[in-house]
């Protein structure tokens, strides 16, 4: 039995920030696999499973819009639990995506942290039940928290029809995922990004496995 899922996601705005842009936020043309994984994890995640993105269907034309937003200079952390918004507020421009819709195809793998009660059927059915009811552990978002995700489970075969993105589109190098290196205290010591050369063929991006990129 296969444990693949298909989830339709859509929203008014999205910003999948390119890491090379240091000051102003500039979005990738489409949702990144790591962002897609984050959406699935918002619906159901346990240490026993790891979500893997297989492909992303881009259902709407790629449209950019420039907006200006207030942001704070620093992030909250264990060492800095309080942020003085009035002192750290900064007005920044962002180039974001407008009116987006995708279908995420993915599956999960069992990890070495699974227990005796962790069976693939159990986690598969939990995800299906939550997706059908519109339930999530926290609100999924498109890149930043102010851009919420609407979602619904796709239970039928994806209809093959004329795409808004015919042919082959080279999207350049895109963030696939990140590896977090921890220190002896369990704190993040280093973050290693992994990239892949993304191509959209007739509106579909085939996502490589992380092990194919890292060797």
XYZ file of N, CA and C in Angstrom:
645
model
N 0.842 -1.207 0.000
C 0.000 0.000 0.000
C 0.867 1.242 0.000
N 0.556 2.194 -0.886
C 1.318 3.435 -0.965
C 0.749 4.443 0.020
N 1.628 5.283 0.558
C 1.202 6.277 1.531
C 1.448 7.682 1.022
N 1.260 7.854 -0.281
C 1.396 9.178 -0.866
C 0.129 9.992 -0.660
N 0.294 11.315 -0.632
C -0.851 12.212 -0.458
C -0.775 13.322 -1.499
N -1.925 13.941 -1.753
C -2.011 15.107 -2.625
C -2.822 16.171 -1.891
N -2.268 17.353 -1.781
C -2.925 18.434 -1.052
C -2.947 19.683 -1.921
N -4.146 20.220 -2.124
C -4.293 21.488 -2.852
C -4.172 22.624 -1.849
N -3.319 23.602 -2.164
C -3.099 24.746 -1.278
C -3.204 26.028 -2.095
N -3.747 27.072 -1.484
C -3.894 28.330 -2.210
C -3.946 29.487 -1.225
N -3.710 30.698 -1.747
C -3.727 31.873 -0.896
C -3.567 33.145 -1.710
N -3.773 34.278 -1.046
C -3.702 35.579 -1.723
C -2.266 36.015 -1.994
N -1.364 35.720 -1.048
C 0.028 36.135 -1.183
C 0.960 35.017 -0.736
N 2.205 35.076 -1.198
C 3.233 34.122 -0.778
C 4.595 34.783 -0.942
N 5.523 34.383 -0.081
C 6.894 34.890 -0.200
C 7.857 33.792 0.237
N 8.459 33.134 -0.736
C 9.453 32.090 -0.480
C 10.817 32.724 -0.727
N 11.360 33.320 0.315
C 12.479 34.245 0.191
C 13.740 33.583 -0.344
N 14.333 34.233 -1.334
C 15.624 33.781 -1.845
C 16.713 34.088 -0.814
N 17.543 33.100 -0.448
C 18.543 33.335 0.607
C 19.626 34.322 0.207
N 19.835 34.536 -1.094
C 20.895 35.456 -1.502
C 20.493 36.921 -1.328
N 19.196 37.172 -1.078
C 18.732 38.541 -0.858
C 18.826 38.838 0.636
N 19.736 39.702 1.032
C 20.042 39.914 2.443
C 19.134 40.941 3.116
N 18.783 42.008 2.408
C 18.045 43.099 3.038
C 16.562 43.039 2.685
N 16.237 43.161 1.406
C 14.845 43.134 0.979
C 14.444 41.695 0.631
N 13.219 41.350 0.942
C 12.711 40.006 0.646
C 12.304 39.920 -0.830
N 12.822 38.936 -1.525
C 12.444 38.656 -2.910
C 12.093 37.181 -3.003
N 10.899 36.877 -3.466
C 10.428 35.505 -3.479
C 10.956 34.733 -4.687
N 11.141 33.420 -4.489
C 11.291 32.525 -5.635
C 10.029 32.621 -6.489
N 10.125 32.139 -7.724
C 8.965 32.172 -8.627
C 7.849 31.246 -8.160
N 8.200 30.185 -7.466
C 7.207 29.195 -7.026
C 7.553 28.728 -5.608
N 6.658 27.955 -5.041
C 6.890 27.406 -3.708
C 8.069 26.447 -3.707
N 8.902 26.519 -2.675
C 10.043 25.621 -2.556
C 9.617 24.307 -1.906
N 10.340 23.219 -2.151
C 10.015 21.950 -1.489
C 10.037 22.037 0.031
N 10.964 22.822 0.595
C 11.018 22.935 2.051
C 9.770 23.629 2.591
N 9.246 24.616 1.847
C 8.005 25.270 2.257
C 6.827 24.313 2.150
N 6.820 23.486 1.103
C 5.752 22.494 0.947
C 5.781 21.483 2.089
N 6.976 21.066 2.469
C 7.102 20.128 3.597
C 6.579 20.758 4.879
N 6.865 22.044 5.078
C 6.377 22.729 6.265
C 4.864 22.762 6.347
N 4.201 22.855 5.198
C 2.732 22.840 5.177
C 2.209 21.481 5.613
N 2.801 20.399 5.102
C 2.364 19.057 5.491
C 2.610 18.818 6.973
N 3.733 19.299 7.479
C 4.041 19.129 8.896
C 3.062 19.901 9.778
N 2.510 21.008 9.265
C 1.533 21.768 10.038
C 0.249 20.974 10.247
N -0.052 20.064 9.313
C -1.247 19.226 9.456
C -0.983 18.022 10.348
N 0.148 17.342 10.116
C 0.484 16.190 10.955
C 1.977 15.915 10.890
N 2.581 15.892 12.072
C 3.999 15.542 12.172
C 4.260 14.895 13.519
N 5.094 13.877 13.508
C 5.591 13.234 14.712
C 7.053 12.858 14.458
N 7.854 12.690 15.525
C 9.251 12.284 15.310
C 9.391 10.980 14.539
N 8.326 10.187 14.505
C 8.386 8.878 13.842
C 8.324 8.969 12.331
N 7.931 10.125 11.778
C 7.782 10.238 10.330
C 8.569 11.424 9.788
N 8.903 11.335 8.520
C 9.579 12.435 7.814
C 8.901 12.623 6.473
N 8.383 13.817 6.230
C 7.696 14.102 4.980
C 8.697 14.331 3.844
N 8.380 13.805 2.687
C 9.207 13.938 1.489
C 8.315 14.482 0.366
N 8.749 15.547 -0.283
C 7.987 16.134 -1.384
C 8.418 15.480 -2.699
N 7.436 15.000 -3.458
C 7.720 14.336 -4.731
C 7.602 15.280 -5.920
N 6.547 16.077 -5.952
C 6.375 17.041 -7.039
C 5.437 18.151 -6.604
N 5.550 19.278 -7.294
C 4.717 20.447 -7.030
C 4.070 20.870 -8.338
N 2.743 20.964 -8.342
C 1.990 21.430 -9.502
C 1.692 22.922 -9.318
N 2.083 23.720 -10.288
C 1.839 25.167 -10.241
C 0.573 25.442 -11.048
N -0.510 25.819 -10.364
C -1.825 25.879 -11.008
C -2.219 27.266 -11.483
N -1.528 28.300 -11.028
C -1.890 29.664 -11.424
C -0.697 30.349 -12.076
N -0.964 31.382 -12.898
C 0.154 32.137 -13.479
C 1.020 32.755 -12.388
N 2.324 32.870 -12.661
C 3.262 33.449 -11.702
C 3.177 34.971 -11.802
N 2.705 35.582 -10.712
C 2.526 37.039 -10.672
C 3.240 37.605 -9.445
N 4.031 38.647 -9.656
C 4.734 39.304 -8.560
C 4.061 40.635 -8.229
N 4.201 41.021 -6.970
C 3.683 42.315 -6.522
C 4.632 42.874 -5.464
N 4.932 44.149 -5.559
C 5.818 44.790 -4.596
C 4.985 45.403 -3.476
N 5.339 45.067 -2.244
C 4.635 45.610 -1.088
C 5.659 46.114 -0.075
N 5.208 46.965 0.832
C 6.069 47.467 1.913
C 5.465 47.023 3.227
N 6.318 46.484 4.107
C 5.835 45.943 5.375
C 6.745 46.392 6.515
N 6.144 46.490 7.700
C 6.940 46.738 8.901
C 7.497 45.422 9.422
N 8.796 45.377 9.665
C 9.438 44.207 10.242
C 10.311 44.648 11.411
N 10.652 43.704 12.280
C 11.586 44.001 13.371
C 12.971 43.510 12.979
N 13.977 44.170 13.530
C 15.359 43.891 13.133
C 15.851 42.542 13.620
N 15.438 42.109 14.822
C 15.953 40.884 15.412
C 14.849 39.867 15.605
N 15.242 38.652 15.977
C 14.308 37.563 16.224
C 14.313 37.199 17.701
N 13.179 36.746 18.169
C 13.103 36.266 19.543
C 13.870 34.956 19.673
N 14.504 34.743 20.812
C 15.272 33.524 21.051
C 15.299 33.259 22.548
N 16.001 32.181 22.914
C 16.130 31.883 24.346
C 16.873 32.992 25.075
N 17.856 33.578 24.421
C 18.648 34.635 25.037
C 17.926 35.986 24.980
N 17.117 36.159 23.935
C 16.401 37.425 23.771
C 14.910 37.132 23.678
N 14.245 37.171 24.829
C 12.826 36.812 24.885
C 11.905 38.010 24.684
N 12.466 39.210 24.719
C 11.658 40.419 24.583
C 12.194 41.267 23.443
N 11.288 41.732 22.587
C 11.650 42.618 21.482
C 10.870 43.911 21.629
N 11.578 45.011 21.660
C 10.952 46.328 21.705
C 10.597 46.729 20.268
N 9.342 46.528 19.907
C 8.918 46.733 18.526
C 9.096 48.185 18.108
N 8.795 49.109 18.989
C 8.881 50.527 18.630
C 10.306 50.946 18.289
N 11.290 50.286 18.916
C 12.693 50.636 18.667
C 13.278 49.875 17.482
N 12.783 48.668 17.218
C 13.390 47.824 16.193
C 12.566 47.730 14.916
N 11.477 48.490 14.835
C 10.642 48.442 13.631
C 11.383 49.021 12.438
N 11.299 48.304 11.304
C 11.910 48.776 10.063
C 10.917 48.597 8.921
N 10.843 49.577 8.042
C 9.976 49.500 6.870
C 10.788 48.937 5.708
N 10.383 47.777 5.210
C 11.130 47.124 4.137
C 10.214 46.785 2.961
N 10.815 46.793 1.790
C 10.084 46.394 0.583
C 10.219 44.890 0.371
N 9.179 44.293 -0.166
C 9.203 42.867 -0.469
C 8.592 42.645 -1.843
N 9.215 41.752 -2.612
C 8.659 41.351 -3.900
C 8.048 39.968 -3.698
N 6.725 39.918 -3.626
C 6.018 38.699 -3.237
C 5.180 38.178 -4.394
N 4.701 36.952 -4.233
C 3.816 36.336 -5.223
C 2.372 36.680 -4.898
N 1.571 36.851 -5.915
C 0.161 37.226 -5.745
C -0.738 36.140 -6.320
N -1.776 35.750 -5.553
C -2.801 34.806 -5.992
C -2.170 33.482 -6.443
N -1.756 32.667 -5.479
C -1.045 31.428 -5.774
C -1.928 30.210 -5.513
N -1.640 29.145 -6.231
C -2.308 27.856 -6.009
C -1.378 26.740 -6.470
N -1.224 25.729 -5.623
C -0.364 24.595 -5.927
C -1.058 23.298 -5.508
N -0.600 22.211 -6.087
C -0.929 20.885 -5.564
C 0.385 20.241 -5.147
N 0.453 19.859 -3.884
C 1.647 19.215 -3.333
C 1.442 17.707 -3.382
N 2.374 17.010 -4.010
C 2.385 15.544 -3.956
C 3.567 15.123 -3.087
N 3.309 14.289 -2.103
C 4.374 13.859 -1.215
C 4.057 12.533 -0.557
N 4.986 12.065 0.229
C 4.805 10.838 1.003
C 5.641 10.969 2.274
N 5.445 10.075 3.201
C 6.275 10.100 4.399
C 7.049 8.799 4.535
N 8.173 8.905 5.213
C 9.003 7.749 5.529
C 9.090 7.615 7.038
N 9.193 6.403 7.522
C 9.368 6.183 8.947
C 10.822 6.451 9.327
N 11.031 7.047 10.484
C 12.374 7.362 10.947
C 12.814 6.368 12.024
N 14.074 6.501 12.437
C 14.576 5.610 13.484
C 14.064 5.995 14.871
N 13.225 7.010 14.939
C 12.635 7.433 16.208
C 11.221 6.860 16.399
N 10.819 5.971 15.520
C 9.479 5.387 15.641
C 9.426 4.416 16.821
N 8.247 4.323 17.423
C 8.022 3.400 18.523
C 7.213 2.197 18.065
N 6.919 1.319 18.997
C 6.163 0.115 18.660
C 4.764 0.451 18.160
N 4.203 1.561 18.622
C 2.841 1.932 18.235
C 2.787 2.713 16.927
N 3.958 3.036 16.377
C 4.010 3.838 15.150
C 3.985 2.934 13.924
N 2.836 2.914 13.250
C 2.668 2.144 12.022
C 2.332 3.112 10.886
N 2.794 2.832 9.663
C 2.498 3.736 8.548
C 1.009 3.991 8.361
N 0.185 2.932 8.491
C -1.255 3.107 8.309
C -1.832 4.121 9.300
N -1.333 4.080 10.517
C -1.814 4.988 11.565
C -1.572 6.445 11.183
N -0.343 6.763 10.816
C -0.018 8.150 10.491
C -0.675 8.592 9.188
N -0.789 7.688 8.234
C -1.460 7.999 6.970
C -2.916 8.377 7.225
N -3.602 7.597 8.027
C -5.018 7.848 8.304
C -5.215 9.106 9.144
N -4.282 9.385 10.046
C -4.374 10.624 10.822
C -4.292 11.831 9.887
N -3.333 11.795 8.963
C -3.201 12.921 8.030
C -4.463 13.075 7.194
N -4.981 11.966 6.642
C -6.185 12.047 5.812
C -7.348 12.634 6.597
N -7.527 12.181 7.820
C -8.643 12.661 8.634
C -8.520 14.155 8.917
N -7.343 14.600 9.270
C -7.138 16.006 9.586
C -7.302 16.880 8.338
N -6.759 16.420 7.202
C -6.865 17.197 5.969
C -8.320 17.309 5.514
N -9.090 16.231 5.638
C -10.508 16.264 5.246
C -11.309 17.230 6.099
N -10.946 17.330 7.378
C -11.675 18.193 8.299
C -11.127 19.617 8.335
N -10.043 19.863 7.610
C -9.445 21.191 7.638
C -8.715 21.490 8.925
N -8.227 20.448 9.605
C -7.547 20.613 10.887
C -6.035 20.729 10.692
N -5.392 21.454 11.596
C -3.939 21.571 11.575
C -3.465 21.876 12.986
N -2.217 21.514 13.277
C -1.641 21.796 14.589
C -1.306 23.271 14.730
N -0.890 23.887 13.653
C -0.727 25.340 13.611
C -1.026 25.792 12.193
N -1.406 27.039 12.042
C -1.812 27.558 10.744
C -0.647 27.518 9.753
N -0.763 26.738 8.666
C 0.315 26.757 7.669
C 0.344 28.096 6.947
N 1.513 28.451 6.435
C 1.643 29.736 5.766
C 2.594 29.615 4.585
N 2.453 30.577 3.679
C 3.281 30.613 2.476
C 4.505 31.486 2.722
N 5.504 30.934 3.384
C 6.769 31.644 3.555
C 6.840 32.506 4.788
N 5.842 33.338 5.030
C 5.788 34.175 6.235
C 4.403 34.063 6.849
N 4.318 34.283 8.151
C 3.084 33.995 8.892
C 1.899 34.866 8.483
N 2.151 36.029 7.902
C 1.023 36.868 7.500
C 0.387 36.430 6.186
N 0.930 35.364 5.563
C 0.361 34.840 4.321
C -0.179 33.435 4.570
N -1.382 33.302 5.139
C -1.919 31.982 5.509
C -2.257 31.124 4.297
N -2.265 29.817 4.541
C -2.553 28.819 3.515
C -3.962 28.265 3.717
N -4.728 28.211 2.639
C -5.974 27.453 2.619
C -5.649 26.092 1.984
N -6.274 25.033 2.465
C -5.915 23.713 1.943
C -7.115 22.787 1.891
N -7.014 21.802 1.009
C -8.003 20.729 0.933
C -7.328 19.485 0.367
N -7.791 18.339 0.805
C -7.231 17.069 0.353
C -7.706 16.769 -1.059
N -6.804 16.317 -1.912
C -7.156 15.872 -3.268
C -7.223 14.349 -3.220
N -8.412 13.803 -3.349
C -8.595 12.363 -3.197
C -8.726 11.629 -4.522
N -8.972 12.366 -5.604
C -9.067 11.760 -6.926
C -7.759 11.953 -7.671
N -7.662 11.321 -8.822
C -6.502 11.538 -9.671
C -6.483 12.988 -10.142
N -5.299 13.561 -10.232
C -5.182 14.943 -10.678
C -5.580 15.035 -12.147
N -6.534 15.905 -12.421
C -7.057 16.025 -13.776
C -5.996 16.599 -14.712
N -5.786 15.920 -15.811
C -4.822 16.392 -16.802
C -5.548 17.297 -17.787
N -5.211 18.553 -17.775
C -5.822 19.509 -18.689
C -4.773 20.536 -19.098
N -5.179 21.442 -19.949
C -4.233 22.435 -20.445
C -3.672 23.253 -19.286
N -2.355 23.360 -19.242
C -1.695 24.064 -18.152
C -1.486 25.524 -18.506
N -1.370 26.358 -17.469
C -1.047 27.772 -17.691
C 0.448 27.962 -17.888
N 1.227 26.865 -17.732
C 2.686 26.928 -17.901
C 3.143 25.832 -18.871
N 2.793 25.935 -20.153
C 3.212 24.905 -21.105
C 4.709 24.954 -21.381
N 5.257 23.786 -21.735
C 6.667 23.732 -22.083
C 7.566 23.624 -20.857
N 8.851 23.915 -21.075
C 9.861 23.795 -20.026
C 10.286 25.187 -19.571
N 10.244 25.411 -18.272
C 10.673 26.681 -17.680
C 11.808 26.388 -16.706
N 12.980 26.979 -16.951
C 14.120 26.819 -16.054
C 13.979 27.826 -14.919
N 13.844 27.330 -13.690
C 13.651 28.186 -12.523
C 14.964 28.477 -11.796
N 16.070 27.963 -12.326
C 17.361 28.202 -11.692
C 17.543 27.347 -10.441
N 18.536 27.712 -9.662
C 18.811 26.957 -8.434
C 17.822 27.368 -7.349
N 17.263 26.362 -6.691
C 16.227 26.580 -5.686
C 16.574 25.802 -4.426
N 16.185 26.360 -3.287
C 16.409 25.689 -2.011
C 15.577 24.411 -1.944
N 16.232 23.287 -1.700
C 15.542 22.008 -1.545
C 15.226 21.739 -0.086
N 16.218 21.850 0.778
C 16.027 21.579 2.196
C 17.261 22.061 2.955
N 17.220 21.896 4.259
C 18.337 22.294 5.106
C 18.672 21.182 6.095
N 19.951 21.036 6.380
C 20.411 20.100 7.398
C 20.869 20.896 8.614
N 20.362 20.532 9.789
C 20.695 21.248 11.015
C 21.706 20.429 11.806
N 22.867 21.024 12.068
C 23.916 20.392 12.863
C 23.802 20.897 14.293
N 23.655 19.975 15.244
C 23.471 20.352 16.639
C 24.772 20.209 17.427
N 24.896 20.991 18.487
C 26.042 20.844 19.383
C 25.694 19.867 20.510
N 26.580 19.720 21.472
C 26.379 18.750 22.545
C 25.183 19.086 23.433
N 24.746 20.350 23.405
C 23.587 20.775 24.204
C 22.270 20.640 23.441
N 22.353 20.161 22.209
C 21.143 20.037 21.414
C 20.721 21.320 20.733
N 21.599 22.329 20.735
C 21.315 23.599 20.082
C 21.859 23.578 18.656
N 21.218 24.349 17.789
C 21.649 24.398 16.391
C 22.992 25.103 16.288
N 23.989 24.384 15.821
C 25.331 24.933 15.674
C 25.580 25.434 14.258
N 24.996 24.751 13.284
C 25.235 25.089 11.881
C 24.029 24.654 11.049
N 23.712 25.450 10.046
C 22.636 25.122 9.117
C 23.240 25.005 7.722
N 23.080 23.847 7.099
C 23.630 23.601 5.768
C 22.488 23.580 4.756
N 22.431 24.549 3.839
C 21.373 24.543 2.819
C 21.734 23.612 1.662
N 20.724 23.020 1.052
C 20.908 22.151 -0.109
C 20.037 22.670 -1.248
N 20.636 22.824 -2.425
C 19.945 23.392 -3.573
C 19.848 22.373 -4.705
N 18.900 22.620 -5.608
C 18.793 21.798 -6.812
C 18.387 22.692 -7.975
N 18.666 22.231 -9.194
C 18.302 22.999 -10.394
C 16.854 22.654 -10.742
N 15.962 23.597 -10.507
C 14.524 23.339 -10.664
C 14.077 23.623 -12.090
N 13.299 22.710 -12.636
C 12.663 22.883 -13.927
C 11.169 22.625 -13.789
N 10.380 23.469 -14.407
C 8.934 23.271 -14.442
C 8.551 22.796 -15.838
N 8.027 21.594 -15.930
C 7.654 21.010 -17.212
C 6.141 20.896 -17.254
N 5.515 21.676 -18.135
C 4.052 21.709 -18.239
C 3.402 21.941 -16.879
N 3.992 22.846 -16.098
C 3.423 23.239 -14.828
C 3.764 22.348 -13.659
N 4.646 21.362 -13.839
C 4.970 20.409 -12.776
C 6.472 20.436 -12.496
N 6.830 20.524 -11.218
C 8.226 20.478 -10.794
C 8.481 19.142 -10.128
N 9.357 18.344 -10.712
C 9.762 17.077 -10.105
C 10.859 17.381 -9.085
N 10.655 16.938 -7.852
C 11.573 17.268 -6.766
C 12.508 16.089 -6.499
N 13.822 16.293 -6.562
C 14.744 15.178 -6.268
C 14.763 14.853 -4.779
N 15.172 13.654 -4.450
C 15.350 13.274 -3.053
C 16.599 13.957 -2.503
N 16.583 14.251 -1.224
C 17.718 14.942 -0.607
C 19.006 14.143 -0.767
N 18.929 12.826 -0.658
C 20.129 12.001 -0.787
C 20.710 12.060 -2.200
N 19.883 12.385 -3.203
C 20.392 12.520 -4.566
C 21.234 13.777 -4.710
N 20.915 14.801 -3.917
C 21.627 16.072 -3.978
C 22.880 16.055 -3.121
N 22.769 15.431 -1.944
C 23.896 15.415 -1.011
C 24.878 14.303 -1.307
N 24.464 13.320 -2.126
C 25.344 12.195 -2.441
C 25.375 11.193 -1.336
